[in-house]
Tab-separated table of C-alpha atoms in Angstrom:
chain	number	residue	atom	x	y	z
A	60	MET	CA	23.311	57.649	-9.365
A	61	ASN	CA	27.011	57.491	-10.227
A	62	ARG	CA	27.145	53.823	-9.274
A	63	LYS	CA	24.252	53.088	-11.645
A	64	ILE	CA	25.988	54.869	-14.536
A	65	ILE	CA	29.242	53.041	-13.850
A	66	PHE	CA	27.370	49.700	-13.824
A	67	ILE	CA	25.722	50.429	-17.189
A	68	ILE	CA	29.075	51.423	-18.713
A	69	PHE	CA	30.644	48.224	-17.394
A	70	ILE	CA	27.920	45.986	-18.851
A	71	SER	CA	28.162	47.793	-22.204
A	72	PHE	CA	31.928	47.286	-22.248
A	73	ILE	CA	31.596	43.533	-21.592
A	74	TYR	CA	28.986	43.176	-24.357
A	75	PHE	CA	31.082	45.174	-26.843
A	76	THR	CA	34.310	43.255	-26.205
A	77	SER	CA	32.468	39.918	-26.482
A	78	PHE	CA	31.181	40.961	-29.919
A	79	ILE	CA	34.682	42.012	-31.039
A	80	VAL	CA	36.108	38.593	-30.086
A	81	ALA	CA	33.380	36.685	-31.954
A	82	ALA	CA	33.237	38.998	-34.992
A	83	PRO	CA	36.148	37.436	-36.983
A	84	ALA	CA	34.523	33.987	-36.931
A	85	LEU	CA	31.100	35.354	-37.828
A	86	ALA	CA	32.479	37.509	-40.634
A	87	LEU	CA	33.530	34.396	-42.558
A	88	ASP	CA	29.863	33.485	-42.996
A	89	LEU	CA	30.749	29.808	-43.299
A	90	PRO	CA	28.129	27.637	-41.576
A	91	LEU	CA	30.463	24.656	-41.460
A	92	ILE	CA	33.069	26.633	-39.529
A	93	ARG	CA	30.660	27.337	-36.712
A	94	ARG	CA	30.866	23.683	-35.687
A	95	VAL	CA	34.644	23.870	-35.493
A	96	ALA	CA	34.776	27.264	-33.802
A	97	THR	CA	32.486	26.247	-30.973
A	98	PRO	CA	33.736	28.081	-27.871
A	99	THR	CA	35.536	25.824	-25.419
A	100	ALA	CA	35.179	26.403	-21.688
A	101	VAL	CA	38.565	26.889	-19.999
A	102	ALA	CA	39.064	27.263	-16.247
A	103	THR	CA	40.950	30.422	-15.236
A	104	THR	CA	40.259	31.340	-11.648
A	105	PRO	CA	38.329	29.226	-9.147
A	106	GLY	CA	34.634	29.327	-9.887
A	107	LYS	CA	35.020	31.139	-13.221
A	108	LEU	CA	35.138	29.996	-16.852
A	109	ILE	CA	35.946	31.850	-20.054
A	110	LYS	CA	35.188	30.832	-23.632
A	111	VAL	CA	38.040	30.428	-26.086
A	112	ILE	CA	37.585	30.278	-29.885
A	113	PRO	CA	40.326	28.499	-31.875
A	114	PRO	CA	42.516	30.989	-33.804
A	115	LEU	CA	41.283	31.452	-37.360
A	116	GLN	CA	44.649	30.387	-38.775
A	117	LYS	CA	44.105	26.918	-37.267
A	118	ILE	CA	40.728	26.422	-38.927
A	119	ALA	CA	40.914	24.283	-42.074
A	120	VAL	CA	38.269	24.408	-44.800
A	121	PHE	CA	39.102	22.987	-48.221
A	122	LYS	CA	37.884	20.743	-51.034
A	123	GLY	CA	39.664	18.041	-52.972
A	124	ASN	CA	39.550	14.488	-54.267
A	125	ILE	CA	40.329	11.427	-52.176
A	126	GLU	CA	43.722	10.050	-53.219
A	127	GLY	CA	43.911	7.285	-50.645
A	128	ILE	CA	42.069	5.756	-47.700
A	129	GLY	CA	44.031	4.549	-44.678
A	130	ASN	CA	43.383	3.537	-41.103
A	131	ASN	CA	41.498	6.525	-39.647
A	132	TYR	CA	42.758	8.952	-42.268
A	133	LEU	CA	42.211	10.087	-45.857
A	134	ALA	CA	44.699	11.517	-48.328
A	135	VAL	CA	43.057	14.550	-49.938
A	136	GLY	CA	44.892	16.937	-52.245
A	137	GLY	CA	48.284	16.043	-50.809
A	138	LYS	CA	47.062	16.518	-47.234
A	139	LYS	CA	46.465	13.981	-44.484
A	140	VAL	CA	42.921	14.174	-43.124
A	141	ASN	CA	42.513	12.420	-39.780
A	142	PHE	CA	39.062	11.317	-38.657
A	143	ASP	CA	37.675	9.608	-35.559
A	144	SER	CA	34.355	8.774	-33.921
A	145	LYS	CA	33.645	12.481	-33.413
A	146	THR	CA	34.031	13.334	-37.103
A	147	LYS	CA	30.709	13.965	-38.839
A	148	LEU	CA	30.409	12.305	-42.262
A	149	PHE	CA	27.775	13.509	-44.718
A	150	ARG	CA	26.608	12.745	-48.246
A	151	LYS	CA	26.119	15.437	-50.871
A	152	PHE	CA	22.498	16.116	-49.935
A	153	GLY	CA	23.142	16.164	-46.181
A	154	GLY	CA	22.357	12.569	-45.250
A	155	LYS	CA	24.648	10.846	-42.779
A	156	SER	CA	27.350	8.698	-44.320
A	157	GLU	CA	29.957	6.124	-43.291
A	158	ILE	CA	33.580	5.789	-44.291
A	159	SER	CA	32.712	2.475	-45.977
A	160	GLU	CA	30.829	4.503	-48.619
A	161	PHE	CA	33.929	6.550	-49.483
A	162	SER	CA	36.039	5.667	-52.521
A	163	VAL	CA	39.263	6.899	-54.087
A	164	GLY	CA	38.432	9.711	-56.507
A	165	ASP	CA	35.430	10.999	-54.557
A	166	GLY	CA	35.169	14.770	-54.214
A	167	VAL	CA	34.996	15.915	-50.590
A	168	GLN	CA	34.921	19.041	-48.457
A	169	VAL	CA	36.910	18.959	-45.221
A	170	VAL	CA	36.379	21.137	-42.146
A	171	GLY	CA	38.631	20.816	-39.119
A	172	LEU	CA	41.753	22.133	-37.397
A	173	TRP	CA	45.299	22.101	-38.736
A	174	THR	CA	47.716	20.137	-36.550
A	175	SER	CA	50.592	22.555	-37.277
A	176	ASP	CA	51.500	25.727	-39.138
A	177	ALA	CA	52.745	23.589	-42.038
A	178	LYS	CA	49.076	22.909	-42.878
A	179	VAL	CA	49.668	19.462	-44.312
A	180	GLU	CA	47.662	17.515	-41.722
A	181	VAL	CA	44.221	18.241	-40.325
A	182	ASN	CA	42.021	16.742	-37.633
A	183	ALA	CA	38.669	16.705	-39.393
A	184	ARG	CA	35.440	17.481	-37.609
A	185	LEU	CA	33.266	17.317	-40.722
A	186	ILE	CA	33.713	15.636	-44.105
A	187	ARG	CA	31.097	16.013	-46.840
A	188	ASN	CA	31.340	13.601	-49.772
A	189	PHE	CA	29.876	15.212	-52.894
A	190	SER	CA	30.203	11.980	-54.868
A	191	ILE	CA	27.705	10.133	-52.677
A	192	GLN	CA	24.567	11.590	-54.168
A	193	LYS	CA	21.928	9.836	-52.097
A	194	ARG	CA	18.810	11.224	-50.463
A	195	TYR	CA	15.299	10.176	-49.537
A	196	GLY	CA	12.784	10.785	-52.309
A	197	VAL	CA	9.287	10.067	-53.599
A	198	PHE	CA	8.921	9.175	-57.280
A	199	ILE	CA	5.846	8.720	-59.460
A	200	GLY	CA	5.911	7.098	-62.873
A	201	THR	CA	5.019	3.979	-64.822
A	202	VAL	CA	6.448	0.483	-64.628
A	203	LYS	CA	8.725	0.035	-67.650
A	204	SER	CA	9.902	-3.500	-66.900
A	205	LEU	CA	9.757	-6.146	-64.164
A	206	LYS	CA	12.267	-8.733	-62.917
A	207	PRO	CA	10.203	-11.354	-61.051
A	208	GLU	CA	13.280	-13.428	-60.159
A	209	THR	CA	14.791	-10.560	-58.122
A	210	ALA	CA	11.599	-8.589	-57.395
A	211	GLU	CA	13.135	-5.527	-59.063
A	212	LEU	CA	11.665	-3.131	-61.583
A	213	VAL	CA	12.452	-0.137	-63.765
A	214	LEU	CA	10.414	2.995	-63.117
A	215	SER	CA	9.972	5.462	-65.984
A	216	THR	CA	9.568	9.019	-64.643
A	217	LEU	CA	8.826	12.267	-66.418
A	218	ARG	CA	11.619	14.406	-64.927
A	219	ARG	CA	14.252	11.892	-63.765
A	220	GLY	CA	14.122	9.395	-66.609
A	221	ASP	CA	14.394	5.673	-65.909
A	222	GLN	CA	15.201	4.587	-62.347
A	223	GLU	CA	16.151	1.098	-61.196
A	224	VAL	CA	14.049	0.169	-58.158
A	225	ALA	CA	15.367	-2.455	-55.738
A	226	PRO	CA	12.749	-3.345	-53.097
A	227	ASP	CA	13.693	-5.473	-50.092
A	228	LYS	CA	11.945	-7.525	-47.411
A	229	ASN	CA	10.838	-4.344	-45.630
A	230	THR	CA	9.088	-2.880	-48.681
A	231	LYS	CA	5.308	-2.582	-48.403
A	232	TYR	CA	3.120	-2.901	-51.512
A	233	VAL	CA	-0.315	-1.274	-51.512
A	234	ASP	CA	-2.978	-0.504	-54.084
A	235	ARG	CA	-4.808	2.734	-54.717
A	236	ALA	CA	-7.098	2.132	-51.714
A	237	MET	CA	-4.079	1.332	-49.466
A	238	HIS	CA	-4.912	-2.385	-49.384
A	239	VAL	CA	-1.882	-4.656	-49.086
A	240	ILE	CA	-0.799	-6.380	-52.314
A	241	SER	CA	2.337	-8.220	-53.467
A	242	PHE	CA	5.053	-7.605	-56.053
A	243	GLU	CA	3.424	-10.200	-58.298
A	244	LYS	CA	0.402	-7.926	-58.709
A	245	LEU	CA	2.438	-5.234	-60.490
A	246	ARG	CA	2.185	-5.033	-64.270
A	247	VAL	CA	4.141	-3.209	-66.963
A	248	GLY	CA	2.415	0.100	-67.642
A	249	ASP	CA	0.987	0.467	-64.123
A	250	ARG	CA	1.236	3.938	-62.609
A	251	ILE	CA	3.033	3.667	-59.272
A	252	ARG	CA	4.608	5.742	-56.517
A	253	VAL	CA	7.921	4.709	-54.963
A	254	LYS	CA	9.336	5.932	-51.637
A	255	GLY	CA	12.992	5.242	-50.874
A	256	THR	CA	16.611	6.385	-50.935
A	257	TRP	CA	17.669	7.753	-54.310
A	258	ASP	CA	21.174	7.564	-55.743
A	259	SER	CA	21.105	10.271	-58.403
A	260	LYS	CA	24.534	9.255	-59.671
A	261	LEU	CA	23.520	5.661	-60.437
A	262	ASN	CA	19.798	6.352	-61.051
A	263	GLN	CA	18.813	3.776	-58.461
A	264	ILE	CA	16.183	3.719	-55.706
A	265	PHE	CA	16.912	1.394	-52.790
A	266	GLU	CA	15.855	1.038	-49.136
A	267	VAL	CA	12.345	1.245	-50.592
A	268	THR	CA	9.723	1.673	-47.863
A	269	GLN	CA	6.579	1.650	-50.009
A	270	ILE	CA	5.342	1.040	-53.549
A	271	LYS	CA	1.793	2.176	-54.264
A	272	ASP	CA	0.078	0.981	-57.446
A	273	TYR	CA	-2.530	3.490	-58.612
A	274	SER	CA	-3.683	1.107	-61.356
A	275	ILE	CA	-5.007	-1.431	-58.822
A	276	PRO	CA	-7.884	-2.050	-58.522
A	277	GLU	CA	-8.678	-1.454	-62.146
A	278	LYS	CA	-11.000	1.463	-62.669
A	279	VAL	CA	-14.340	0.494	-64.176
A	280	SER	CA	-15.742	3.013	-66.601
A	281	VAL	CA	-19.486	3.503	-66.443
A	282	SER	CA	-21.067	4.449	-69.737
A	283	SER	CA	-24.312	6.405	-69.683
A	284	PRO	CA	-27.220	4.923	-71.630
A	285	SER	CA	-27.814	6.539	-74.986
A	286	ALA	CA	-30.617	9.024	-75.136
A	287	GLN	CA	-33.860	7.666	-76.549
A	288	GLN	CA	-34.951	9.192	-79.781
């Protein structure tokens, strides 16, 4: 009986101390930090591993504007932000990004680990660029204008205003019945639906996967014969 009680006390102690160690990181309630503070397995004694969380003072989370772009680093708010193949790059709306999309002046959030107590250089594990406002979207509106020479058009929407649509060779055109059509079939005033990547900053839709024209085929109105008197 005593051995059973001692065992229960021991398990409770292990659980309680594990919670105390993890509590500081959880108390910050910063989802982005959880990626950085992922426990690392460290060998101690043969056959045993313990989990170590980086000290909170080493965790870097800050925002700023890009002041310069170098070879595998950014200058942000007077700090050097190092990045490598393991660094996750995201756009404002969560889509994956590439460093080639970054520009001087862009607003970014950096999450990583400081390289020293001076806190002037950080090894980034995540960089979110708020100036790259691109995400996948579906838009419905009317064709305001057409550019046959470039196969581009301007879509007039109710909530987002005018959007420049840039189809490519992978864009599929279909009519209301999902029959395949071509760009040449589109007409100004047609009601269409566009699926693609939206840049809300530039009001452009690119990487268009589909354009559906609800005005094709033309609806034929059937008039009822007048009642005989």
